[in-house]
Backbone as JSON, one array per atom type, in Angstrom:
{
  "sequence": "XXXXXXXXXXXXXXXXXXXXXXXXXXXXXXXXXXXXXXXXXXXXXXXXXXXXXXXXXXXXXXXXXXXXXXXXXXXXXXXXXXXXXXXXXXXXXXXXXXXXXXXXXXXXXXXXXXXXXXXXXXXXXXXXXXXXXXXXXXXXXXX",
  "N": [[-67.71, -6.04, 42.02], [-66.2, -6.01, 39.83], [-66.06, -2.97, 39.71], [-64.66, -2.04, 41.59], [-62.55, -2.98, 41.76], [-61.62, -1.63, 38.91], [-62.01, 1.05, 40.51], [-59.96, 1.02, 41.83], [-57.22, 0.46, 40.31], [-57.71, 3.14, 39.04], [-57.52, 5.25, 41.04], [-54.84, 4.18, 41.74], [-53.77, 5.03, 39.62], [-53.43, 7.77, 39.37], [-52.02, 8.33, 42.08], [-49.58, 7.6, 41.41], [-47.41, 9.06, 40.48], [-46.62, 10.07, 43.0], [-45.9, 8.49, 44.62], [-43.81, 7.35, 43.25], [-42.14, 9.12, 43.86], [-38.74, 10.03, 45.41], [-36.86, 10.36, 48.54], [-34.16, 12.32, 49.82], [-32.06, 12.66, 52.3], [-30.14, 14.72, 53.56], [-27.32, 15.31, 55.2], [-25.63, 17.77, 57.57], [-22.87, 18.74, 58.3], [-20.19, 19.04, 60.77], [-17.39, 17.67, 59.94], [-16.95, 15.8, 57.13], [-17.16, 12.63, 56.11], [-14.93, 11.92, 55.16], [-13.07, 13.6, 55.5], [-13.41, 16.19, 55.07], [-14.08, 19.81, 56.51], [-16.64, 20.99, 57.33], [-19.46, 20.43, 55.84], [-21.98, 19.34, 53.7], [-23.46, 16.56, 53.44], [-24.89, 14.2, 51.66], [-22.97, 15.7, 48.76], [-23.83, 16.47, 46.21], [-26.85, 15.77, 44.78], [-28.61, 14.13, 42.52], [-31.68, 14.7, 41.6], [-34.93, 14.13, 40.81], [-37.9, 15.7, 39.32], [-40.35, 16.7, 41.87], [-39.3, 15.11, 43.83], [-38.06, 14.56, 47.5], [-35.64, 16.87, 49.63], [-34.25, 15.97, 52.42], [-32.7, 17.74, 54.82], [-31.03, 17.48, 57.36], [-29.79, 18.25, 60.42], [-27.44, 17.24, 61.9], [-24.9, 17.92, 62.88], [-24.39, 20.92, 65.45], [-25.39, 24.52, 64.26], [-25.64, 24.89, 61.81], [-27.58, 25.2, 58.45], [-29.4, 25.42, 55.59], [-29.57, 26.65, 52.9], [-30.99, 28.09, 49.53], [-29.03, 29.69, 47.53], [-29.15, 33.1, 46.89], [-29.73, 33.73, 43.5], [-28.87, 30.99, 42.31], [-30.58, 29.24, 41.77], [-33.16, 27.78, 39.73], [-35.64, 28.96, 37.58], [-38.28, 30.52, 37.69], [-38.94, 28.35, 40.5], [-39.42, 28.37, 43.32], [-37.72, 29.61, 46.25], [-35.87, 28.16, 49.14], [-35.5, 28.17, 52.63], [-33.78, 27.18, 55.73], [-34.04, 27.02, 58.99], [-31.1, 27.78, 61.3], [-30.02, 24.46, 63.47], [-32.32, 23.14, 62.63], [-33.9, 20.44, 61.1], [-35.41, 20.29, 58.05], [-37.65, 20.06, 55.24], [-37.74, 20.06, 51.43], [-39.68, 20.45, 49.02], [-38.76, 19.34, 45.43], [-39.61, 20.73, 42.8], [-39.67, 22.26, 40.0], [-37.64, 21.5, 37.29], [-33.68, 21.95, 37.18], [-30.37, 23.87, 38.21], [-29.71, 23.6, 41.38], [-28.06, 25.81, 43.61], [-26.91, 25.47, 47.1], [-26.43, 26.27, 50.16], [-24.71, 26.46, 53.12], [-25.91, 29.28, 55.49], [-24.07, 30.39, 57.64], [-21.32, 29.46, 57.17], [-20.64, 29.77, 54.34], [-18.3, 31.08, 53.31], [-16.58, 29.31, 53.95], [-16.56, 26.98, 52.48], [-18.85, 25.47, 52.98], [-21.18, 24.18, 50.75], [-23.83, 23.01, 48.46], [-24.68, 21.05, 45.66], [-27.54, 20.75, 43.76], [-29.39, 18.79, 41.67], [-32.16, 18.74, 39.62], [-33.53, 16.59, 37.31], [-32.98, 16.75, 33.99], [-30.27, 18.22, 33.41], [-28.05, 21.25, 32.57], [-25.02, 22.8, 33.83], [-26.03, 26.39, 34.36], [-25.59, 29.39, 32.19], [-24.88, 31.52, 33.43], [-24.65, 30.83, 36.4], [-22.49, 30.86, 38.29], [-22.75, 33.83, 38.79], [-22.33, 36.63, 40.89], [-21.64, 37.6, 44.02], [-19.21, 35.01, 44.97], [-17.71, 32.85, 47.33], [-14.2, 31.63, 47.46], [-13.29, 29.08, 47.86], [-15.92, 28.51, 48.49], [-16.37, 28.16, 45.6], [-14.66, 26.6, 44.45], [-15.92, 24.13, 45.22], [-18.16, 23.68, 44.47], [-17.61, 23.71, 41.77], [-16.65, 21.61, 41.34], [-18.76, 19.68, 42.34], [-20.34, 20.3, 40.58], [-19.19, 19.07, 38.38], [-20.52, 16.27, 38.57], [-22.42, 16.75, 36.3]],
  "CA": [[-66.3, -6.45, 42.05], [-65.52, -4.89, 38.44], [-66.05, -1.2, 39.94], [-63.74, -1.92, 43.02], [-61.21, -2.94, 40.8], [-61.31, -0.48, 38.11], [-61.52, 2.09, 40.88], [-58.68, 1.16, 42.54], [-56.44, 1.0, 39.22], [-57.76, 4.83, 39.1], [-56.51, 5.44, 42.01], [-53.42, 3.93, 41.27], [-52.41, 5.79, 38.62], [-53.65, 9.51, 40.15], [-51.08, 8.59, 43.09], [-48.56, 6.84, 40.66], [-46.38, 9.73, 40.26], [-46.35, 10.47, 44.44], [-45.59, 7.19, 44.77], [-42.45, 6.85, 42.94], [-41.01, 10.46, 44.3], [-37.66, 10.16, 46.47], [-36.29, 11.87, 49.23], [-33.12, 12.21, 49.98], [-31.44, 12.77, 52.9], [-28.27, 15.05, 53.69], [-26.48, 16.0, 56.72], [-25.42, 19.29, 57.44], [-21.51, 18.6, 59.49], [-19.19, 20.0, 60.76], [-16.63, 17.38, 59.7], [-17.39, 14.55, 56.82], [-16.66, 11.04, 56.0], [-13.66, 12.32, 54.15], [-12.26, 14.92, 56.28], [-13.31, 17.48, 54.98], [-14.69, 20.51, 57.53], [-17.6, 21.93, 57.02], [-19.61, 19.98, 54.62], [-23.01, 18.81, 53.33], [-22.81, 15.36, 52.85], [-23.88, 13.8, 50.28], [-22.12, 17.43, 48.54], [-24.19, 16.87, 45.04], [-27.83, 14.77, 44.69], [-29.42, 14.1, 41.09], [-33.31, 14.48, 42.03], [-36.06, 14.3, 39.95], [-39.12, 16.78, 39.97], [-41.05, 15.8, 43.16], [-38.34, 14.42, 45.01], [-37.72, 15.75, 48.15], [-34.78, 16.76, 49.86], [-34.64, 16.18, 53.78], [-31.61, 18.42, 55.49], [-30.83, 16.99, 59.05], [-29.46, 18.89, 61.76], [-26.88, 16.64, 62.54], [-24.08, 18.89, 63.8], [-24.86, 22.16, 65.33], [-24.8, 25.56, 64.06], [-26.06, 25.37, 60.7], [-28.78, 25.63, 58.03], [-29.24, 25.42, 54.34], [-30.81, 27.98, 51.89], [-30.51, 28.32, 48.33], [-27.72, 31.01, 47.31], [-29.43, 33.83, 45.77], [-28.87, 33.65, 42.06], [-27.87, 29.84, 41.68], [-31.83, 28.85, 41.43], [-33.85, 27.4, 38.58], [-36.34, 30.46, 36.85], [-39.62, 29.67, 38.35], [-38.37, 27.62, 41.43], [-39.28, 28.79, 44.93], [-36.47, 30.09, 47.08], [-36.02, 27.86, 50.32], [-34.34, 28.56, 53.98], [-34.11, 26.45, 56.62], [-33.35, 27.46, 60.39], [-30.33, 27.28, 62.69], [-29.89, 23.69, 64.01], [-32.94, 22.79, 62.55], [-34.34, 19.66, 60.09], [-36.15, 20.56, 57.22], [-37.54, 19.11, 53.8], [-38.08, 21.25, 50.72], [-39.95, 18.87, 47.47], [-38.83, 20.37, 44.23], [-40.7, 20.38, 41.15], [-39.06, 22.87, 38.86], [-36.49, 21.42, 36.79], [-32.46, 23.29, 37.04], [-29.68, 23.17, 39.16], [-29.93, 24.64, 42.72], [-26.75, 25.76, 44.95], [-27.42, 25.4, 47.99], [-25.2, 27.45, 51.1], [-24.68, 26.73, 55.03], [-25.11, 30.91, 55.3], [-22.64, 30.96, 58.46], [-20.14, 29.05, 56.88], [-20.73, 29.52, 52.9], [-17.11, 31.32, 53.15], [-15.69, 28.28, 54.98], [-17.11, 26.63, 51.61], [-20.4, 25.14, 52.97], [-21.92, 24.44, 49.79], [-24.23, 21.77, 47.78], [-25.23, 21.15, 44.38], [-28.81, 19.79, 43.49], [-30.0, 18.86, 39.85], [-32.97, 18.22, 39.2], [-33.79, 16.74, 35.84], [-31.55, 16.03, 32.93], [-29.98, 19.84, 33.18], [-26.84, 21.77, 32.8], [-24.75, 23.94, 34.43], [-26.76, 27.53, 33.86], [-24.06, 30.41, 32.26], [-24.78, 32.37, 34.74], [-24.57, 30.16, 37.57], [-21.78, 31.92, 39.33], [-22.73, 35.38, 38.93], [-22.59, 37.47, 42.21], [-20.08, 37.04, 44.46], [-19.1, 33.44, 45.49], [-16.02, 32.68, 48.36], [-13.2, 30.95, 46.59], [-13.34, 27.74, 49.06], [-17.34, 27.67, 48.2], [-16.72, 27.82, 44.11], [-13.99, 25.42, 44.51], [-16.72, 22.77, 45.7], [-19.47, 23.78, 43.52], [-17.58, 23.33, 40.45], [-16.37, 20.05, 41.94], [-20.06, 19.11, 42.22], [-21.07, 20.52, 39.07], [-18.54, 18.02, 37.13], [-21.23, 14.99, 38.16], [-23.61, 16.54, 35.61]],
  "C": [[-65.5, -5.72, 40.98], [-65.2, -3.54, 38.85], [-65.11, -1.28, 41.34], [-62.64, -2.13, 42.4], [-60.63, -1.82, 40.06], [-61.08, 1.35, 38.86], [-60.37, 1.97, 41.35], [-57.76, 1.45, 41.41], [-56.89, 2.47, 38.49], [-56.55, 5.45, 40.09], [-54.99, 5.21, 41.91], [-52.81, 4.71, 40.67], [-52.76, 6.93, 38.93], [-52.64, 9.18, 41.05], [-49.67, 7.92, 42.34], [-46.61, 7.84, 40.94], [-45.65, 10.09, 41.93], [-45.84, 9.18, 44.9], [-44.09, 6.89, 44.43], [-41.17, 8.2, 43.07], [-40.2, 9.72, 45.32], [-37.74, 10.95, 47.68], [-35.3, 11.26, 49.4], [-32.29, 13.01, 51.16], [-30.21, 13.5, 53.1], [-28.15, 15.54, 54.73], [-25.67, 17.34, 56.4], [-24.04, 18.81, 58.63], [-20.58, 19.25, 59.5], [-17.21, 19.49, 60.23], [-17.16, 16.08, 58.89], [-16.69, 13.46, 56.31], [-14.87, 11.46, 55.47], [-12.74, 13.31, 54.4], [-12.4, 16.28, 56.2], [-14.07, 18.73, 56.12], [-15.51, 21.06, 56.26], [-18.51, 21.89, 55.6], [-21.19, 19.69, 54.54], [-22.55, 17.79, 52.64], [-24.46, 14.49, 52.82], [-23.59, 15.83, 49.51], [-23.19, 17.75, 47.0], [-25.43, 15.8, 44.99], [-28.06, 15.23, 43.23], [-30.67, 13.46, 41.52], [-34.23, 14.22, 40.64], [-37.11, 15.22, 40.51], [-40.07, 16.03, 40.93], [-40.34, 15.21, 43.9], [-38.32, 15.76, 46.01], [-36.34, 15.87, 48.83], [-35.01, 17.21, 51.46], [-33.22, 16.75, 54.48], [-32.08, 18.0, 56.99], [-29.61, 17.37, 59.47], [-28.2, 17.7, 62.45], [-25.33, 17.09, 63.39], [-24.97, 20.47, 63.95], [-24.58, 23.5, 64.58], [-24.87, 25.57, 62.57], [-27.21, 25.14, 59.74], [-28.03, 25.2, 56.62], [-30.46, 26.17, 53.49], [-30.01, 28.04, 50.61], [-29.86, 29.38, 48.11], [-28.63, 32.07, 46.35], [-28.67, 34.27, 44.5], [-28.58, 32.28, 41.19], [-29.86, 28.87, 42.12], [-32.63, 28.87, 40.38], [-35.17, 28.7, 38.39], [-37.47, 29.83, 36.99], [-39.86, 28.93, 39.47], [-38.45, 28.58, 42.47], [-37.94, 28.92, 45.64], [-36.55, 29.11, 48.21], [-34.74, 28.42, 51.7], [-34.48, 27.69, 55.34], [-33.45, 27.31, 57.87], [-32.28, 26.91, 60.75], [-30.28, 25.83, 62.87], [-31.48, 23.29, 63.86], [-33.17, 22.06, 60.92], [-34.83, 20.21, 59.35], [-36.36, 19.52, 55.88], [-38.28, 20.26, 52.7], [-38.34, 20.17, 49.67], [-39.35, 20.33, 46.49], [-39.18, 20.1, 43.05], [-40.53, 21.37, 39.72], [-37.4, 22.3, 38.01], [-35.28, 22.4, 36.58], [-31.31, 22.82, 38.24], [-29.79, 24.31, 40.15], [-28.69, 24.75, 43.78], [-27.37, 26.63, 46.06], [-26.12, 25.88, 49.21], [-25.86, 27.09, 52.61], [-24.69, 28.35, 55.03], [-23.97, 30.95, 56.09], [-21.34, 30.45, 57.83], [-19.91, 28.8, 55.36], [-18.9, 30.02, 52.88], [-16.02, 30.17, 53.57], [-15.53, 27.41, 53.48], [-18.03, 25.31, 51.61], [-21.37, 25.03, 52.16], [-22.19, 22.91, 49.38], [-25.03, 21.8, 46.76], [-26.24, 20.05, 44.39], [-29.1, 20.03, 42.39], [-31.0, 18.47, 40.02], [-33.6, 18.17, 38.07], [-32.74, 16.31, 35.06], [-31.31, 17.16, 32.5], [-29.14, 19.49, 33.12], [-26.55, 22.75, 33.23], [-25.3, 25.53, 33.51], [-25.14, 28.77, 33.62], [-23.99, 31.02, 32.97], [-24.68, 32.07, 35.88], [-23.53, 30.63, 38.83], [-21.09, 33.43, 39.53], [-22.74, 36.18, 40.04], [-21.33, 37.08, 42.91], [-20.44, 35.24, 45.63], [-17.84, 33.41, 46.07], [-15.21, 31.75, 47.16], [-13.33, 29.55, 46.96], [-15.01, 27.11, 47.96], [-16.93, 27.15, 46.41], [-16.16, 27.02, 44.01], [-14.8, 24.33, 44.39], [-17.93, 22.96, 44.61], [-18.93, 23.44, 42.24], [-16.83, 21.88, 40.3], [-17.51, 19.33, 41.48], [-20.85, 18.96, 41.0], [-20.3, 19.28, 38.15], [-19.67, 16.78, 37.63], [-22.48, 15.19, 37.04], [-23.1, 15.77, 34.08]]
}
C-alpha cells in the first residue's frame, strides 16, 4: 500500500508541470467582436512556457506564422496552413508576433508573451505595414 502511494505521488510530480500547462485558443476572422476586419481574436495572450496556443480556422482564407524577426532567440519558428487549425506549445521564454501572411498588410497581427518579458529593441526591425505596427504596439502596451 506504502509503494502504491509513494509511487503515485512520483508520478504526480514528474507530470505536475504538464498538468498545469494552458492552451489557449484564438480565432483567426475575418471580422471581430469589435468590428474590427481582419483580426486574431483574442489580438494579445500572456502564456507561460508550455502553454499551448490552438489557432482555429474559423473564417476562411487564413493562417498564422510567426513574422520573421519578431521571435524569441532560441524559439522555433512556426506556420500554420491556409484554412487550417493548428497548435504550436511554446517553451522558450520572449515575445512572439505573430502574422495572417495574406493579410499582415491589412494588419493581421498578434502578440504572444510568454513569461514575465519585454518588448525586445529590436522587435520591429524589417519592414512592418503601418496598419500591422499600429496593432502590435497596441498589443505590446498589455506587457
Amino acid at each position: 500500500m506504502f509503494r502504491t502511494v509513494v509511487t503515485g505521488f512520483a508520478l504526480a510530480a514528474l507530470m505536475g508541470g504538464a498538468a498545469f500547462a494552458e492552451t489557449f485558443e484564438v480565432k483567426m476572422l475575418n471580422k471581430g467582436s469589435d468590428g474590427e476586419r481582419m483580426v486574431f481574436e483574442p489580438a494579445f495572450v500572456q502564456a507561460a512556457p508550455g502553454d499551448t496556443i490552438k489557432f482555429l480556422a474559423s473564417d476562411k482564407g487564413h493562417n498564422a506564422e510567426v513574422n520573421k524577426g519578431m521571435i524569441p532567440e532560441g524559439a522555433e519558428a512556426f506556420k500554420g496552413k491556409i484554412n487550417e487549425e493548428f497548435e504550436v506549445t511554446l517553451d522558450v521564454e520572449g515575445v512572439y508576433g505573430v502574422i495572417c501572411k495574406p493579410h499582415f498588410a491589412m494588419g493581421m497581427v498578434m502578440t504572444i508573451a510568454v513569461g514575465d518579458v519585454e518588448v525586445p529593441a529590436d522587435f520591429f526591425e524589417g519592414r512592418v505595414p503601418k496598419k500591422a505596427k499600429q496593432r502590435f504596439e497596441a498589443q505590446l502596451g498589455n506587457l
